[in-house]
mmCIF file of C-alpha atoms in Angstrom:
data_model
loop_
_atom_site.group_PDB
_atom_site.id
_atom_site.type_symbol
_atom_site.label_atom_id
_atom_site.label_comp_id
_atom_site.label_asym_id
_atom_site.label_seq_id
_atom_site.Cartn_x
_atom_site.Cartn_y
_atom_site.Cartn_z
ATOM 1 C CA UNK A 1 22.047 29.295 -11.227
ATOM 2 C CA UNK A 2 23.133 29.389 -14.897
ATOM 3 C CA UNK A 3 24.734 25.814 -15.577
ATOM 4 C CA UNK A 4 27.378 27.090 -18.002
ATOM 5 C CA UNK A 5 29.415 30.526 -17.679
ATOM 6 C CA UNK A 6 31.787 32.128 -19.940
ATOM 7 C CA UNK A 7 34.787 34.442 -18.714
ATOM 8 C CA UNK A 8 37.442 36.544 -20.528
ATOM 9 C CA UNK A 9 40.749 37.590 -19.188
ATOM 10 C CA UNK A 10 43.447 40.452 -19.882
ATOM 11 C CA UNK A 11 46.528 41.112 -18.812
ATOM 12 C CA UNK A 12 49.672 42.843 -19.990
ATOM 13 C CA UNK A 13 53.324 43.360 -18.064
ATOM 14 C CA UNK A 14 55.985 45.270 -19.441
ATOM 15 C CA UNK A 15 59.692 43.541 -20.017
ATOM 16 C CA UNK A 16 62.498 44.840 -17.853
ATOM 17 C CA UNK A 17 66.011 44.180 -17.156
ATOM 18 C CA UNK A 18 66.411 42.153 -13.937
ATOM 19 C CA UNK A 19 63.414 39.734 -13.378
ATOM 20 C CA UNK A 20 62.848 36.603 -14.795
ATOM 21 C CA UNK A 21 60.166 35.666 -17.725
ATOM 22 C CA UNK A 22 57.945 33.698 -16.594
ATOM 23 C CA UNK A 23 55.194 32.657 -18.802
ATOM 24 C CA UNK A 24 52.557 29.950 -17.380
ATOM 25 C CA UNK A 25 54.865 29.020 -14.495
ATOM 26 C CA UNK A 26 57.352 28.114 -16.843
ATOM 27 C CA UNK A 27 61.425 30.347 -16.608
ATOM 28 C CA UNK A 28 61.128 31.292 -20.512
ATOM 29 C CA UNK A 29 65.157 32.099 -21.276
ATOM 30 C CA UNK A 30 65.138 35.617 -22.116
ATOM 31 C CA UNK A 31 67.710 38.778 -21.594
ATOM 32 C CA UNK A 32 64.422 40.127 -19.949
ATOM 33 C CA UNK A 33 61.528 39.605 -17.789
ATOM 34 C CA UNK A 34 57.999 40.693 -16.783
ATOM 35 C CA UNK A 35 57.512 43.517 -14.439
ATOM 36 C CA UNK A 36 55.152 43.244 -11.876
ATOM 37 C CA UNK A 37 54.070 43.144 -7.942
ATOM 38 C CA UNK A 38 54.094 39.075 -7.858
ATOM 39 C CA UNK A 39 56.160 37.071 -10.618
ATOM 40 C CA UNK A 40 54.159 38.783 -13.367
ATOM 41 C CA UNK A 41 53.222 35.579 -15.153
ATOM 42 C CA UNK A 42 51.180 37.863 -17.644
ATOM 43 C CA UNK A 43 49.383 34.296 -19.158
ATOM 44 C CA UNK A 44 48.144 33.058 -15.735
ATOM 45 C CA UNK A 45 46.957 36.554 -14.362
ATOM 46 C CA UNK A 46 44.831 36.610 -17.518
ATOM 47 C CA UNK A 47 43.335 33.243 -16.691
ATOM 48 C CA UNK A 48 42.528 34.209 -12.963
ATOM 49 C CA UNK A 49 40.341 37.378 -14.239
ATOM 50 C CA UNK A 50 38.552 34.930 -16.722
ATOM 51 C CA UNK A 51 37.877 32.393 -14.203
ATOM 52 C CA UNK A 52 37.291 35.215 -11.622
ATOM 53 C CA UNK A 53 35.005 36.858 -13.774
ATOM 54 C CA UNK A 54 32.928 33.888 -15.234
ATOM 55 C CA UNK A 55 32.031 33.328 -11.710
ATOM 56 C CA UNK A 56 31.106 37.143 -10.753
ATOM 57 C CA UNK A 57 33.878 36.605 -8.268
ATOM 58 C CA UNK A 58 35.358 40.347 -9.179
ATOM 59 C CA UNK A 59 39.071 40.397 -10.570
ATOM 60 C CA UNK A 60 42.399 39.357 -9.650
ATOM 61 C CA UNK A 61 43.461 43.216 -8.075
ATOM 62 C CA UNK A 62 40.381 42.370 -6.073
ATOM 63 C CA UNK A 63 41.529 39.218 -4.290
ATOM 64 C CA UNK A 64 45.053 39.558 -4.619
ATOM 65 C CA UNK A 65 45.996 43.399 -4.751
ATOM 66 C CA UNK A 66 49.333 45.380 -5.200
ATOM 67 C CA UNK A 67 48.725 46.927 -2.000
ATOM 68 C CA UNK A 68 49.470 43.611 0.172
ATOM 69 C CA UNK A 69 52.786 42.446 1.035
ATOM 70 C CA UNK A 70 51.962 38.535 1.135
ATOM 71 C CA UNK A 71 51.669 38.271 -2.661
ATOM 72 C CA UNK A 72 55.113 40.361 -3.230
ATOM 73 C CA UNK A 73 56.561 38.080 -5.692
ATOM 74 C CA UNK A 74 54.051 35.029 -5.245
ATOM 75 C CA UNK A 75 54.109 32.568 -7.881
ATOM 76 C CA UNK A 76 51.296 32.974 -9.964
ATOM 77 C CA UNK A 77 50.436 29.365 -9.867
ATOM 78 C CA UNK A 78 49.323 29.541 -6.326
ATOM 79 C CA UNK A 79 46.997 32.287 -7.551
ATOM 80 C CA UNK A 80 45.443 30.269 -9.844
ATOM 81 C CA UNK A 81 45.305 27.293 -7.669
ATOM 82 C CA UNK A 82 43.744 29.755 -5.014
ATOM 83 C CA UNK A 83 41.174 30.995 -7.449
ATOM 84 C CA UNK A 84 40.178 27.495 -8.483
ATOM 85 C CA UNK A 85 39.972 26.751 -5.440
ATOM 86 C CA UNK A 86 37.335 30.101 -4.955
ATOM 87 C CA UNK A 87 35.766 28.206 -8.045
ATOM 88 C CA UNK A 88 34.704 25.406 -6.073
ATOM 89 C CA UNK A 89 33.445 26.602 -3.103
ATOM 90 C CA UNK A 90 30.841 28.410 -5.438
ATOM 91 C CA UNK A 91 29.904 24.953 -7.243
ATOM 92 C CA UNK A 92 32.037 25.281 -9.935
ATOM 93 C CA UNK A 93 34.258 23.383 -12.001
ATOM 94 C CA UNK A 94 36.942 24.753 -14.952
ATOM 95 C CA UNK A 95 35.384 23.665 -18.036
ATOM 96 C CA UNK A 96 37.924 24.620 -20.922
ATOM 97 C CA UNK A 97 40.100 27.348 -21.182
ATOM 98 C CA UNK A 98 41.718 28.427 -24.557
ATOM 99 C CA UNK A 99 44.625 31.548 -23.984
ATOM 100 C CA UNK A 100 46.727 33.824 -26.304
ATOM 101 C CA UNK A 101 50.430 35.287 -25.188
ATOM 102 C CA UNK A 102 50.881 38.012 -27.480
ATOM 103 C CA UNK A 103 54.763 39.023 -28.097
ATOM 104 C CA UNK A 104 57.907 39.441 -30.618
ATOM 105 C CA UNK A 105 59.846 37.322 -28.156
ATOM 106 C CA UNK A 106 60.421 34.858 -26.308
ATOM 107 C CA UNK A 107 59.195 32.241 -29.327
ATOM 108 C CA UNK A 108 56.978 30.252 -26.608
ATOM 109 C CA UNK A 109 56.464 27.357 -29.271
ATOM 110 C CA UNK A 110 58.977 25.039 -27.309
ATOM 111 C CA UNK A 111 57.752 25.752 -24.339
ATOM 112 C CA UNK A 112 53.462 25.607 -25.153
ATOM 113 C CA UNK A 113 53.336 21.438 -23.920
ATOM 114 C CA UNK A 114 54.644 22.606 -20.097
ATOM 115 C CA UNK A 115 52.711 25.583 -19.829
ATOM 116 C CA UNK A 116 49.595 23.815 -20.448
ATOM 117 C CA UNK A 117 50.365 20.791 -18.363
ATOM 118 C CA UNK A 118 51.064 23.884 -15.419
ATOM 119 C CA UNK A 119 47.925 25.130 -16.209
ATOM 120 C CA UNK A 120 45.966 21.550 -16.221
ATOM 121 C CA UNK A 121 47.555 20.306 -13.467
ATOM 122 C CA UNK A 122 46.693 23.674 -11.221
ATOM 123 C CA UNK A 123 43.026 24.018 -12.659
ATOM 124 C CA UNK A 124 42.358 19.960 -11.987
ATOM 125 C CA UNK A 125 41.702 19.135 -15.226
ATOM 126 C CA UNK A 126 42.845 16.945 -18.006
ATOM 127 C CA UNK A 127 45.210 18.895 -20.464
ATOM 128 C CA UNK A 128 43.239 18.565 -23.087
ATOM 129 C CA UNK A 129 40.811 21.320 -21.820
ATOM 130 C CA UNK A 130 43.465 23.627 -21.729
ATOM 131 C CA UNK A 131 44.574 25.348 -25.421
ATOM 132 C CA UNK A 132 47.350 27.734 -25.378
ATOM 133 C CA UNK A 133 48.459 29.906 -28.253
ATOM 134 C CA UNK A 134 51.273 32.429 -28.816
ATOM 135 C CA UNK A 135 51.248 34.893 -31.321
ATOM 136 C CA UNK A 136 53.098 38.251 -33.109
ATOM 137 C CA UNK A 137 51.730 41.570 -33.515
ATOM 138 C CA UNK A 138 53.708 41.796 -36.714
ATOM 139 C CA UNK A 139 56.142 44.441 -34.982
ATOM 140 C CA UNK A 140 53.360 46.815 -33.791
ATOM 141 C CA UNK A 141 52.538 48.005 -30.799
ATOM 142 C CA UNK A 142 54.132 48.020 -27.473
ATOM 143 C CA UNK A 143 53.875 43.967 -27.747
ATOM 144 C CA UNK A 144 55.904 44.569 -31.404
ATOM 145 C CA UNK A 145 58.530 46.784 -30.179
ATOM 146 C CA UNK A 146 59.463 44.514 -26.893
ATOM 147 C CA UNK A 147 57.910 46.645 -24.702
ATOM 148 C CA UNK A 148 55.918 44.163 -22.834
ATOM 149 C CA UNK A 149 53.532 40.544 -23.113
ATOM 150 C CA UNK A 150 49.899 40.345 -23.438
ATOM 151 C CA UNK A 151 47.544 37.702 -22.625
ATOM 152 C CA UNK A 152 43.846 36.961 -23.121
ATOM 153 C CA UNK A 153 42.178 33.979 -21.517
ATOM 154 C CA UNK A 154 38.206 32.734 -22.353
ATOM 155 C CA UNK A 155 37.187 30.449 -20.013
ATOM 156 C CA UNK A 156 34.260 28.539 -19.697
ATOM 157 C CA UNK A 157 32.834 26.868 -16.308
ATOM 158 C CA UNK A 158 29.852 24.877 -15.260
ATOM 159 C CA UNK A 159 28.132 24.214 -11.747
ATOM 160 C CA UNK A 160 29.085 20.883 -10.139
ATOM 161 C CA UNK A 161 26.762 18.097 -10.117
#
C-alpha cells in the first residue's frame, strides 16, 4: 500500500432564496443560501470527494446520494465525520488538507478561524493541518455574478502505523 496519497475535491451549489449559507459548518449571514439535497455546505462536500478519492473510496454521490431520504438536509459535518471515519477503517489518517471557497459574497475572512477549527475538530486533527482560503473571481463567472459557491479541497493522507 502506497504510504502517502493525494486527493482533490470539487464542489459547487448555487445561492437561493430560502436556505441558509452554510460554509464549513459555520451559518455565514447572508440574504441567501446554498441549494442542495443535504445543507449544501459546498466547502465540506469538496473535502469528502478529496478524502474519498485519495483513498479510492469513490465520491461523495457514491456514499451519500440524492436519491436517499436519510441525508435530506444532513449536516455536512456528519458527512465528513462519516467519511473520516471510512478513512480509518482503511488504515488511514488525514494528513493536511488546504481548501479554496470561491465567491463575490459572503466575505468568509471573519469567519476562516471557525471553519477550520470545524474542520480539525471533525477530521481529528490539530488545526494547523487544516488551511482554508476564500477567494473572488473578479466578477466572472457564475461564482462572480452570485450565482452560486465553489470549493476545491487537496488532501493528503497516509496509512496508520
Amino acid at each position: 500500500m502506497t504510504p502517502f496519497r493525494i486527493g482533490h475535491g470539487f464542489d459547487v451549489h448555487a445561492l437561493v432564496s430560502g436556505r441558509d449559507c452554510i460554509i464549513g459548518g459555520v451559518h455565514i449571514p447572508h440574504p441567501v443560501g446554498l441549494d442542495g439535497h443535504s445543507d449544501a455546505d459546498v466547502l465540506l462536500h469538496a473535502i469528502c470527494d478529496a478524502l474519498l478519492g485519495a483513498a479510492a473510496l469513490g465520491d461523495i454521490g457514491k456514499h451519500f446520494p440524492p436519491s436517499d431520504m436519510r441525508y435530506k438536509g444532513i449536516d455536512s459535518r456528519e458527512l465528513l465525520r462519516h467519511v473520516v471515519e471510512l478513512l480509518k477503517s482503511e488504515n488511514f489518517q488525514v494528513g493536511n488538507i488546504d481548501a479554496t471557497v470561491i465567491c463575490e459574497a459572503p466575505r468568509l475572512g471573519p469567519h476562516i478561524l471557525r471553519i477550520r477549527e470545524n474542520i480539525a475538530s471533525d477530521c481529528q486533527v490539530n488545526i494547523n493541518l487544516i488551511n482554508v482560503k476564500a477567494t473572488t473571481t473578479e466578477r466572472l463567472g457564475f461564482t462572480g455574478r452570485g450565482e452560486g459557491i465553489a470549493a476545491e479541497a487537496i488532501v493528503l493522507i497516509y496509512t496508520q502505523v
